[in-house]
Amino acid sequence: MLRFFLRRLLVAIPTIILISIFVFMLQKLLPGDPVLAMAGEDRDPETLARLRAKYRLNDPLFVQYWTWITGVLQGDFGNSIRTGEPIAKLIGQKLPVTLQLAAMSMFFATLIGIPMGIISAVKKGTKTDFAANVVALSGLSIPNFWLGIMMILLVSVHWQLLPASGYVPPTEDLGQSLRTMLMPAFVLGTGLAAALMRHTRSAMLEVLRQDYVRTARAKGLIERRVVLKHAFRNALTPIVTLLALLFGELVAGAVLTEQIFTIPGFGKLIVDAVFNRDYAVVQGVVLVTAFGFILMNLLADMAYMLLNPRLRKN
Amino acid sequence: MSHSMSNLLSVKGLGLSFSEKGPDFLRDVNFDLNKGETLCIVGESGCGKSLTALSLMGLLAPSLSRRVKGELSFEGQSLRFQDQKKLQQMRGGRLSMIFQEPMTSLNPSFRIGDQISEAWQCHHGAGGRERALEMLERVGIPDAKSRMNDYPHQLSGGMRQRVMIAMALVNNPSLVIADEPTTALDVTVQSQILKLMNDMQKTLNMGIILITHDLGVVAQVATRVAVMYAGEVVEHASAEAIFNDPQHPYTIGLIASVPPISGPRERLTVIPGRVPLPGSLGKGCRFAGRCPFATEICQTDPPVQLMEGSHFVRCHHAPIENMKESAA
Ligand SMILES: Nc1ncnc2c1ncn2[C@@H]1O[C@H](COP(=O)(O)OP(=O)(O)O)[C@@H](O)[C@H]1O
Ligand code: SF4
Ligand SMILES: [Mg+2]
């Protein structure tokens, strides 16, 4: 298992290098001069030249890349061109916020999506199945921003039950932290729940018609155990794979959700950096996200191995 | 036949239609079995053997099980086929089943020891692992102790079928239904499995319903035989009577189509024509389209099951002497 993991990690290295080059080049090709943005009103050529020299923008590209990437490897992503803060520190501050949002969304999505998928597969063709599918389709087609705004209007403004925006770190006040994050996580979770529900349903339908499910019934097991143990255990592989693939959707969704609920997270960091042409920050953020993707895919592959006895032995 | 002749199972009037208003495909299926004996259900593929077995086990899809008709009595207790609750309680305990496909009938995600032990535990509670090991040894799995931890994919087809047998017999059932248990296996393994079942039957004194389309197998193991055709039992008698004094034209055709013992055994396709599909059953005798003795009445009226002693035949022209007359 460990060997498999290390080998996969090794394979991932060229991918990460490619991504880092791509990210680095992209910002060089994009319109807009960061130095102009920094200098503001002051367009004095001397100031511009000084800034260029300070950020080593006159070096050949590969030298610039090398400087950047060796820094990254030592945990130094450079400084924000705009605020001068170390990017590693910014990421360190914002990432946990988004991770909390993502984790809570996934929690909602799993809590709603998987049981709903199982029930609608077991009750295939009934009204329950139909209702579950309607709910799932709505979950998929209602845009997050609309749902978010509606929930703010209803829950925060009208009922005044939950805060409409902001963020409280769980280390400071766990209860308040969860309360603040509840609505954003729910909004972000609905779309994922719907995808998960549909996926669970089809995986379960596939598994429920297998011979071994009939064998489980033939043993005299009660139906609940047949479904939850013998069938679900085998449906788990595609479900877990999907969970990892949903990570991309989660990041994209988080960017939007953090805007709606003004959460100072990773998504907001990306948006602000892009708007401010703070390319050093964009580079760092994209690289970390890409790394996250690769990690999730690696975890999915490992889960796949762990869940399949056939693969586990060798 | 040295065992007591007391009745273990009797099935009466089993019927099943595939749709709400559709005609019964399984129609008036009747058969009996005594303790410790083997009933073979024979017939071409598609004639309803598996449906009959699954009805008995209460394992039909819910949409079908709602429409099963008929009654059964099992170990002196009588119940209706629709009583799914009771069937579920008996299932895997007093009444168990072995399936045709050993490759797909075991759960690929669980160790075989756990799968057998679970069958014991859901009827008896603790002690499943010891019992599972004991069963694996009894069905002749070499090195059973370490095999307990194997997953199904690590075993050959024959070994998997042994595991299925261990699982089906773990609770000492009084009746085992085996639905073509050897069809998917190669010939040498086939006879090993049949021998194993035969041995287990002797030690446990259990009744077996063996579903097969291999009359050679029937000749070896059957005490009684039920011949099925297009959803009906057309003839039901002792094995001896079926082979020496067959009464139904279909049975006669089946026996005539069996190659000599030494030759290769093929599927039963020698009778010209094909089994009618569930959707295209006429109102007369279901065998009329292929029957050399068919007359007017065979096209219009369904024959009822006639009895002579414990020999049942579903034919207008039985016994056979009448047929020869009418054919002449
Ligand atoms: N749910 C169903 N709806 C319609 N036809 C079915 C259904 N289940 C089985 N059948 C049909 O019933 C017939 C008997 O099937 P089966 O009992 O499996 O035959 P056997 O085991 O004798 O080969 C087949 O022709 C099959 O197509
Ligand atoms: S009832 Fe008629 S058609 Fe049917 S088996 Fe008898 S003789 Fe043949
Ligand atoms: Mg069959």
XYZ file of C-alpha atoms and ligand atoms in Angstrom:
678
model
C 0.000 0.000 0.000
C 2.746 2.391 1.030
C 4.736 1.469 -2.046
C 1.719 2.081 -4.217
C 1.224 5.463 -2.596
C 4.845 6.488 -3.055
C 4.879 5.328 -6.650
C 1.759 7.314 -7.422
C 3.265 10.332 -5.692
C 6.340 9.966 -7.873
C 4.168 9.885 -10.976
C 2.402 13.005 -9.750
C 5.628 15.008 -9.604
C 5.942 15.707 -13.346
C 2.268 16.697 -13.346
C 2.878 19.219 -10.606
C 5.945 20.590 -12.385
C 3.965 20.998 -15.594
C 1.175 22.740 -13.765
C 3.605 25.087 -12.040
C 5.200 26.019 -15.376
C 1.795 26.554 -16.905
C 0.631 28.721 -14.024
C 3.836 30.695 -14.154
C 3.657 31.269 -17.898
C 0.000 32.132 -17.875
C 0.503 35.196 -15.758
C 3.342 36.367 -17.982
C 1.074 36.137 -20.992
C -1.870 37.851 -19.397
C -2.476 41.521 -20.173
C -1.908 44.046 -17.436
C 1.401 45.061 -15.939
C 1.566 44.335 -12.222
C 4.131 47.070 -11.755
C 1.718 49.620 -13.164
C -0.881 48.347 -10.781
C 1.518 48.693 -7.859
C 2.757 52.090 -8.762
C -0.769 53.467 -8.857
C -0.929 57.125 -9.912
C 2.816 57.451 -9.896
C 3.870 56.570 -13.451
C 7.399 57.864 -12.998
C 9.648 55.584 -15.151
C 12.266 55.504 -12.443
C 9.843 54.156 -9.865
C 8.660 51.569 -12.342
C 12.230 50.495 -13.075
C 12.999 50.290 -9.361
C 9.950 48.102 -8.756
C 10.851 45.898 -11.717
C 14.310 45.411 -10.322
C 12.980 44.772 -6.814
C 10.686 41.983 -8.001
C 13.360 40.771 -10.419
C 11.001 41.157 -13.349
C 13.906 41.856 -15.685
C 15.510 38.456 -15.178
C 15.115 35.852 -17.944
C 11.864 33.894 -17.540
C 13.463 30.615 -16.521
C 15.466 32.371 -13.852
C 12.298 33.965 -12.554
C 10.605 30.555 -12.589
C 13.529 28.913 -10.850
C 13.632 31.574 -8.159
C 9.911 31.169 -7.606
C 9.734 27.382 -7.613
C 12.738 26.834 -5.330
C 11.122 29.275 -2.921
C 7.847 27.364 -3.105
C 9.618 24.124 -2.289
C 10.884 25.755 0.898
C 7.420 27.015 1.730
C 8.140 30.532 0.467
C 5.584 31.551 -2.144
C 6.901 35.107 -2.299
C 5.059 38.192 -1.168
C 1.802 39.711 -2.289
C 2.602 42.452 -4.737
C -0.263 44.447 -3.331
C 0.070 44.183 0.409
C 3.573 42.848 0.734
C 2.391 40.051 3.015
C 3.987 36.633 2.596
C 1.750 34.541 0.369
C 2.389 31.415 2.429
C 0.935 33.233 5.405
C -2.134 34.342 3.416
C -2.736 30.797 2.239
C -2.186 29.496 5.743
C -4.867 31.892 6.993
C -7.442 31.372 4.264
C -7.113 27.693 3.479
C -8.491 26.418 6.828
C -11.580 28.594 6.357
C -12.331 26.983 3.019
C -11.423 23.538 4.284
C -13.999 23.986 7.021
C -16.579 25.076 4.460
C -15.688 22.150 2.216
C -15.777 19.623 5.030
C -19.143 20.848 6.275
C -20.546 20.865 2.738
C -19.323 17.338 2.158
C -20.881 16.345 5.444
C -24.248 17.725 4.333
C -23.891 16.248 0.889
C -23.091 12.779 2.225
C -25.722 12.957 4.912
C -28.427 13.851 2.413
C -27.178 12.374 -0.846
C -26.204 8.839 0.120
C -29.286 7.856 2.150
C -31.533 9.433 -0.467
C -29.741 7.510 -3.204
C -30.042 4.232 -1.320
C -33.720 4.745 -0.562
C -34.629 5.704 -4.092
C -32.732 2.701 -5.485
C -34.466 0.324 -3.091
C -37.823 1.925 -3.870
C -37.163 2.222 -7.566
C -40.207 3.166 -9.601
C -42.302 4.200 -6.586
C -43.502 7.660 -5.592
C -40.654 7.902 -3.093
C -38.142 7.336 -5.874
C -39.882 9.903 -8.038
C -39.917 12.480 -5.252
C -36.241 11.898 -4.494
C -35.355 12.374 -8.130
C -37.350 15.589 -8.352
C -35.560 16.908 -5.275
C -32.191 15.904 -6.717
C -32.903 17.516 -10.047
C -33.912 20.716 -8.286
C -30.739 20.560 -6.232
C -28.723 20.289 -9.434
C -30.518 23.019 -11.307
C -30.999 25.692 -8.639
C -27.982 28.011 -8.911
C -25.994 28.390 -5.697
C -26.046 32.171 -5.766
C -29.830 32.257 -5.967
C -30.245 29.678 -3.206
C -27.674 31.544 -1.120
C -29.388 34.886 -1.485
C -32.802 33.384 -0.818
C -31.531 31.711 2.320
C -29.929 34.912 3.538
C -33.188 36.759 2.961
C -35.266 34.128 4.681
C -33.089 32.744 7.458
C -30.980 35.779 8.330
C -33.059 38.780 7.406
C -36.585 37.532 7.929
C -36.235 34.959 10.725
C -32.935 36.286 12.043
C -31.826 32.784 12.928
C -28.317 32.653 11.516
C -25.719 35.269 10.634
C -25.721 36.243 6.962
C -21.994 36.579 6.579
C -18.603 36.484 8.208
C -16.412 33.875 9.739
C -15.505 32.777 13.231
C -12.577 30.368 13.640
C -13.593 27.163 15.412
C -10.678 27.616 17.808
C -12.210 30.859 19.000
C -15.836 29.819 19.428
C -16.803 26.427 18.043
C -20.561 26.895 18.339
C -20.535 30.278 16.690
C -18.155 29.014 14.032
C -20.504 26.192 13.099
C -23.514 28.509 13.156
C -21.883 30.974 10.780
C -20.806 28.272 8.419
C -24.108 26.374 8.493
C -25.887 28.216 5.691
C -22.937 28.501 3.289
C -22.153 24.818 3.812
C -25.766 23.892 3.175
C -25.920 25.964 -0.003
C -22.678 24.528 -1.298
C -23.716 21.054 -0.148
C -27.037 20.865 -2.007
C -25.568 20.615 -5.483
C -23.082 18.015 -4.308
C -25.817 16.121 -2.483
C -27.854 15.958 -5.659
C -24.937 14.632 -7.694
C -24.126 12.166 -4.958
C -27.731 11.024 -4.714
C -28.013 10.273 -8.410
C -24.701 8.497 -8.391
C -25.521 6.447 -5.292
C -28.862 5.506 -6.804
C -27.368 4.152 -9.997
C -24.532 2.395 -8.183
C -27.036 0.742 -5.847
C -29.346 -0.269 -8.687
C -26.424 -1.930 -10.398
C -25.406 -3.795 -7.270
C -28.892 -4.784 -6.127
C -29.436 -6.971 -9.157
C -26.274 -8.970 -8.561
C -26.472 -12.641 -7.676
C -24.705 -12.201 -4.359
C -27.471 -9.930 -3.118
C -29.912 -12.748 -3.747
C -27.528 -15.061 -1.867
C -27.583 -12.675 1.080
C -31.375 -12.814 1.097
C -31.273 -16.594 0.746
C -29.268 -16.792 3.979
C -32.243 -15.322 5.770
C -30.782 -11.900 6.435
C -33.264 -9.116 6.980
C -33.654 -6.769 4.040
C -32.012 -3.838 5.811
C -28.839 -5.820 6.301
C -28.927 -7.100 2.740
C -29.117 -3.548 1.432
C -26.826 -1.754 3.861
C -24.150 -4.398 4.169
C -24.070 -6.636 1.133
C -25.228 -4.198 -1.513
C -23.936 -0.871 -0.209
C -20.465 -2.221 0.514
C -20.098 -2.982 -3.187
C -21.640 0.294 -4.312
C -19.105 2.163 -2.208
C -16.324 2.077 -4.790
C -18.005 4.274 -7.413
C -19.367 6.536 -4.688
C -15.978 7.182 -3.119
C -14.467 7.808 -6.541
C -17.135 10.389 -7.224
C -16.516 12.067 -3.881
C -12.909 12.707 -4.895
C -13.923 13.962 -8.308
C -16.445 16.303 -6.716
C -13.506 18.111 -5.155
C -13.177 20.310 -8.251
C -16.811 21.232 -8.092
C -16.320 21.955 -4.430
C -13.505 24.444 -5.050
C -15.412 26.178 -7.827
C -18.505 26.268 -5.654
C -16.539 27.560 -2.687
C -15.292 30.568 -4.659
C -18.861 31.576 -5.412
C -20.264 30.714 -2.020
C -17.598 32.703 -0.211
C -18.506 35.710 -2.326
C -22.199 35.400 -1.467
C -21.635 35.023 2.248
C -18.540 37.259 2.347
C -16.417 34.568 3.911
C -12.720 35.433 4.047
C -11.579 32.122 2.618
C -9.482 30.711 -0.141
C -12.097 31.510 -2.778
C -12.170 35.122 -1.784
C -8.374 35.191 -1.834
C -8.417 33.942 -5.446
C -11.042 36.435 -6.584
C -9.371 39.372 -4.891
C -5.963 38.412 -6.233
C -7.267 38.127 -9.774
C -9.056 41.452 -9.587
C -5.987 43.155 -8.171
C -3.661 41.503 -10.668
C -1.745 40.188 -7.686
C -0.167 37.498 -9.828
C 2.189 36.172 -7.220
C -0.824 35.319 -5.070
C -2.731 33.827 -8.021
C 0.243 31.609 -8.800
C 0.469 30.316 -5.262
C -3.237 29.752 -4.915
C -3.590 27.882 -8.197
C -0.591 25.737 -7.391
C -1.976 24.782 -4.000
C -5.370 23.996 -5.553
C -3.796 21.857 -8.247
C -1.872 20.016 -5.591
C -5.131 19.481 -3.742
C -6.652 17.935 -6.855
C -3.779 15.558 -7.295
C -3.927 14.594 -3.658
C -7.661 13.916 -3.857
C -7.222 11.747 -6.928
C -4.468 9.873 -5.208
C -6.692 9.316 -2.192
C -9.490 8.146 -4.490
C -7.184 5.627 -6.126
C -6.079 4.397 -2.743
C -9.646 4.103 -1.518
C -10.416 2.177 -4.685
C -7.602 -0.232 -3.905
C -8.608 -0.589 -0.282
C -12.237 -1.256 -1.169
C -11.454 -3.975 -3.713
C -10.092 -7.189 -2.278
C -9.015 -8.187 -5.789
C -6.599 -5.275 -5.996
C -5.537 -5.251 -2.376
C -3.607 -8.527 -2.409
C -1.201 -7.480 -5.138
C -35.503 -44.706 0.637
C -34.488 -46.391 3.853
C -35.475 -43.178 5.656
C -38.940 -42.639 6.994
C -41.470 -41.822 4.326
C -42.928 -38.857 6.129
C -43.779 -35.858 4.031
C -41.303 -32.989 4.063
C -42.707 -30.679 1.446
C -45.778 -30.507 -0.624
C -46.526 -27.760 -3.100
C -50.109 -27.262 -4.191
C -51.477 -25.096 -6.966
C -48.442 -22.822 -7.316
C -49.237 -20.202 -9.927
C -47.598 -16.993 -11.090
C -48.365 -14.392 -13.707
C -45.933 -11.715 -14.863
C -48.502 -8.959 -15.019
C -51.653 -7.948 -13.223
C -54.109 -9.220 -15.829
C -51.806 -11.595 -17.691
C -52.363 -15.353 -17.704
C -50.509 -17.511 -15.227
C -47.167 -18.620 -16.582
C -46.542 -20.983 -13.706
C -49.821 -22.835 -13.565
C -51.077 -25.324 -11.039
C -47.616 -26.579 -10.103
C -47.818 -29.502 -7.675
C -45.183 -31.778 -6.245
C -44.202 -33.613 -3.062
C -41.024 -34.643 -1.375
C -40.284 -36.911 1.561
C -37.582 -36.444 4.161
C -34.110 -37.422 3.027
C -35.162 -37.848 -0.583
C -34.211 -36.093 -3.797
C -36.742 -34.550 -6.111
C -35.415 -33.617 -9.514
C -37.159 -30.909 -11.463
C -36.290 -31.317 -15.125
C -37.194 -29.461 -18.264
C -35.736 -27.332 -20.991
C -34.359 -23.942 -20.219
C -37.061 -21.301 -19.786
C -39.758 -23.676 -18.575
C -40.017 -22.088 -15.136
C -37.751 -24.223 -12.956
C -35.945 -21.272 -11.389
C -39.169 -19.350 -10.906
C -40.573 -22.326 -9.025
C -37.490 -22.492 -6.804
C -37.491 -18.770 -6.111
C -41.209 -18.851 -5.266
C -40.493 -21.540 -2.703
C -37.691 -19.497 -1.173
C -39.702 -16.293 -1.234
C -36.936 -14.753 -3.320
C -38.972 -13.447 -6.228
C -38.881 -9.739 -6.912
C -41.561 -7.990 -4.842
C -43.540 -7.140 -7.975
C -43.799 -10.849 -8.750
C -44.119 -12.238 -5.241
C -47.352 -10.309 -4.775
C -48.907 -12.430 -7.481
C -47.835 -15.913 -6.410
C -50.756 -18.216 -5.760
C -50.921 -21.531 -4.018
C -49.984 -23.220 -0.797
C -47.212 -25.302 0.546
C -46.694 -27.437 3.543
C -43.213 -27.783 4.899
C -42.305 -29.941 7.891
C -45.968 -30.189 8.766
C -46.512 -26.449 8.765
C -48.717 -25.112 6.027
C -48.621 -21.626 4.629
C -49.448 -19.661 1.556
C -46.817 -18.665 -0.975
C -47.754 -15.070 -0.439
C -46.754 -15.241 3.192
C -43.343 -13.675 2.548
C -42.708 -13.054 6.219
C -42.855 -16.746 7.104
C -40.770 -17.698 4.084
C -38.126 -15.205 5.144
C -37.944 -16.736 8.605
C -37.457 -20.234 7.216
C -35.020 -19.087 4.583
C -31.423 -20.061 5.180
C -32.462 -22.049 8.250
C -34.677 -25.068 7.656
C -34.882 -24.246 3.960
C -31.917 -23.137 1.927
C -30.723 -22.754 -1.606
C -27.669 -23.275 -3.796
C -27.473 -21.234 -6.977
C -26.317 -21.910 -10.474
C -23.496 -19.372 -10.742
C -20.764 -19.919 -8.144
C -18.733 -17.164 -9.802
C -21.231 -14.423 -9.011
C -23.203 -15.798 -6.085
C -20.637 -14.981 -3.420
C -20.102 -11.409 -2.322
C -16.728 -10.263 -3.741
C -16.130 -7.874 -0.845
C -16.243 -10.243 2.114
C -14.084 -13.139 3.253
C -15.695 -16.508 2.685
C -15.363 -17.450 6.350
C -17.349 -14.365 7.296
C -19.969 -15.036 4.662
C -20.608 -18.533 5.962
C -20.433 -17.456 9.561
C -22.975 -14.724 8.911
C -25.438 -17.345 7.657
C -25.109 -19.180 10.968
C -25.197 -16.077 13.092
C -28.347 -14.661 11.605
C -30.186 -17.786 12.781
C -28.275 -18.751 15.924
C -26.287 -15.785 17.169
C -22.687 -16.403 18.254
C -20.334 -19.203 17.286
C -20.393 -18.657 13.557
C -16.675 -18.832 12.912
C -16.126 -22.244 14.472
C -19.160 -23.485 12.640
C -17.964 -21.980 9.332
C -14.592 -23.665 9.697
C -16.267 -26.982 10.471
C -18.445 -26.642 7.354
C -15.526 -25.719 5.111
C -13.748 -28.849 6.277
C -16.829 -30.954 5.685
C -17.293 -29.753 2.117
C -13.692 -30.693 1.396
C -11.912 -27.365 1.185
C -8.236 -28.181 1.726
C -6.444 -26.085 4.321
C -9.787 -24.733 5.471
C -8.401 -22.706 8.337
C -6.425 -20.341 6.132
C -9.053 -20.450 3.377
C -11.476 -18.873 5.843
C -9.737 -15.586 5.159
C -9.847 -15.866 1.378
C -11.988 -13.699 -0.805
C -14.149 -15.413 -3.452
C -11.882 -14.344 -6.312
C -9.076 -16.411 -4.820
C -11.038 -19.636 -5.318
C -11.822 -21.729 -8.385
C -15.406 -22.234 -9.561
C -15.623 -25.673 -7.994
C -14.260 -24.385 -4.682
C -16.712 -21.519 -4.705
C -19.573 -23.922 -5.223
C -18.294 -25.904 -2.240
C -18.345 -22.686 -0.248
C -21.928 -22.058 -1.418
C -22.844 -25.561 -0.274
C -21.163 -24.965 3.088
C -23.148 -21.757 3.433
C -26.417 -23.393 2.466
C -25.934 -26.310 4.846
C -24.459 -24.449 7.808
C -27.785 -24.407 9.654
C -28.630 -28.077 9.054
C -31.570 -27.418 6.744
C -34.131 -30.123 6.196
C -34.567 -29.043 2.589
C -32.037 -27.689 0.116
C -32.989 -26.392 -3.289
C -30.114 -26.591 -5.750
C -30.788 -24.737 -8.978
C -28.522 -26.253 -11.624
C -25.613 -26.277 -9.153
C -23.199 -27.878 -11.592
C -24.201 -26.365 -14.923
C -21.482 -23.721 -14.773
C -18.756 -26.207 -13.816
C -16.677 -28.559 -15.916
C -17.546 -32.226 -16.010
C -15.112 -33.651 -13.452
C -15.963 -30.930 -10.948
C -19.660 -31.566 -11.657
C -19.491 -35.124 -10.454
C -17.434 -34.136 -7.393
C -20.049 -31.597 -6.400
C -22.904 -34.043 -6.953
C -21.108 -36.626 -4.862
C -20.543 -34.074 -2.121
C -24.223 -33.176 -2.081
C -25.111 -36.838 -1.975
C -22.793 -37.432 0.995
C -24.077 -34.419 2.862
C -27.634 -35.534 2.223
C -26.924 -38.889 3.855
C -25.290 -37.443 6.955
C -27.845 -34.675 7.452
C -30.900 -36.636 6.246
C -32.064 -33.664 4.259
C -34.393 -33.419 1.321
C -32.984 -32.042 -1.906
C -34.744 -30.432 -4.793
C -32.274 -30.644 -7.629
C -33.079 -28.557 -10.653
C -31.346 -29.749 -13.767
C -31.787 -30.315 -17.445
C -29.413 -33.254 -17.402
C -31.373 -36.514 -17.391
C -28.149 -38.404 -16.748
C -27.897 -36.632 -13.398
C -31.553 -37.330 -12.733
C -31.042 -41.020 -13.335
C -28.200 -41.034 -10.808
C -29.722 -39.168 -7.903
C -33.490 -38.742 -8.128
C -36.006 -40.379 -5.853
C -38.880 -38.517 -7.449
C -39.012 -36.489 -10.642
C -41.170 -33.553 -11.717
C -41.009 -32.819 -15.437
C -41.790 -29.206 -16.240
C -42.851 -27.764 -19.528
C -43.735 -24.102 -20.197
C -44.598 -23.328 -16.596
C -46.441 -26.535 -15.799
C -45.536 -29.819 -14.197
C -46.543 -32.219 -16.954
C -45.509 -35.401 -15.201
C -44.587 -36.173 -11.618
C -43.670 -39.648 -10.419
C -40.980 -41.789 -8.843
C -37.720 -41.815 -10.756
C -38.282 -45.437 -11.556
C -41.673 -44.774 -13.100
C -40.403 -41.788 -15.076
C -37.648 -43.799 -16.713
C -39.434 -47.117 -17.109
C -42.998 -46.043 -17.700
C -43.132 -42.421 -18.888
C -46.679 -41.312 -19.607
C -46.456 -37.796 -20.986
C -45.397 -37.255 -24.623
C -42.895 -34.612 -23.497
C -41.275 -36.930 -20.969
C -41.130 -39.675 -23.565
C -39.449 -37.278 -25.962
C -36.945 -36.173 -23.310
C -35.927 -39.696 -22.442
C -35.664 -40.671 -26.092
C -33.378 -37.707 -26.682
C -30.826 -38.731 -24.056
C -27.665 -40.019 -25.735
C -26.207 -43.313 -24.523
C -24.389 -43.048 -21.181
C -20.980 -43.252 -22.825
C -21.631 -40.530 -25.434
C -21.427 -36.801 -24.879
C -24.330 -35.263 -22.976
C -25.984 -32.414 -24.802
C -28.787 -30.067 -23.988
C -32.269 -31.408 -24.587
C -33.013 -30.106 -28.029
C -33.945 -33.238 -29.863
C -37.717 -32.755 -29.676
C -38.552 -30.642 -32.721
C -39.782 -27.120 -32.035
C -39.267 -24.771 -29.114
C -40.774 -24.005 -25.739
C -43.496 -21.379 -26.161
C -42.599 -18.059 -24.565
C -44.612 -16.897 -21.540
C -46.355 -14.345 -23.770
C -47.538 -16.796 -26.413
C -49.247 -19.555 -24.482
C -52.348 -20.914 -26.187
C -55.459 -21.862 -24.318
C -55.098 -25.585 -24.903
C -52.239 -27.890 -23.947
C -48.971 -25.962 -23.861
C -47.164 -28.841 -25.522
C -49.664 -29.145 -28.378
C -47.422 -27.343 -30.877
C -44.726 -30.010 -30.563
C -46.749 -33.029 -29.592
C -47.015 -35.883 -32.106
C -50.205 -37.085 -30.401
C -52.041 -33.755 -30.381
C -55.714 -33.824 -31.335
C -58.545 -31.297 -31.562
C -59.180 -31.130 -27.828
C -55.468 -30.468 -27.142
C -55.727 -27.186 -29.026
C -58.806 -25.976 -27.173
C -58.772 -27.300 -23.595
C -55.954 -27.342 -21.063
C -55.439 -30.880 -19.779
C -55.797 -31.450 -16.056
C -53.399 -33.413 -13.947
C -54.430 -37.053 -13.798
C -53.292 -39.357 -11.078
C -52.683 -43.046 -11.045
C -51.337 -44.024 -7.653
C -48.579 -41.475 -7.104
C -47.970 -40.976 -10.802
C -49.327 -37.664 -12.124
C -49.706 -36.817 -15.798
C -51.080 -33.675 -17.416
C -52.344 -34.917 -20.769
C -55.737 -35.461 -22.378
C -54.681 -38.744 -23.798
C -52.814 -40.341 -20.947
C -52.219 -43.111 -20.219
C -49.981 -43.943 -23.075
C -52.116 -46.761 -24.507
C -54.798 -44.211 -25.372
C -52.267 -42.083 -27.203
C -51.059 -44.872 -29.350
C -54.642 -45.595 -30.260
C -55.385 -42.017 -31.158
C -52.165 -41.681 -33.112
C -52.988 -44.773 -35.104
N -40.140 -10.897 -14.329
C -40.384 -11.582 -15.451
N -41.204 -11.061 -16.396
C -41.467 -11.754 -17.533
N -40.961 -12.962 -17.809
C -40.133 -13.536 -16.916
C -39.806 -12.878 -15.686
N -38.981 -13.677 -14.984
C -38.802 -14.793 -15.744
N -39.492 -14.711 -16.883
C -39.595 -15.744 -17.931
O -40.053 -16.912 -17.351
C -39.533 -18.052 -18.013
C -39.039 -19.068 -17.022
O -37.862 -18.634 -16.429
P -36.991 -19.593 -15.466
O -37.817 -20.010 -14.309
O -35.755 -18.870 -15.163
O -36.689 -20.852 -16.392
P -35.676 -22.042 -16.130
O -35.061 -21.867 -14.796
O -36.528 -23.262 -16.225
O -34.695 -22.005 -17.242
C -38.464 -17.535 -18.969
O -38.989 -17.595 -20.273
C -38.256 -16.102 -18.544
O -37.986 -15.302 -19.652
S -52.710 -33.009 -24.098
Fe -52.544 -33.443 -26.254
S -50.967 -32.039 -26.932
Fe -50.840 -32.107 -24.756
S -49.361 -33.650 -24.348
Fe -51.297 -34.676 -24.303
S -51.599 -35.403 -26.359
Fe -49.956 -33.950 -26.475
Mg -32.972 -21.543 -14.349
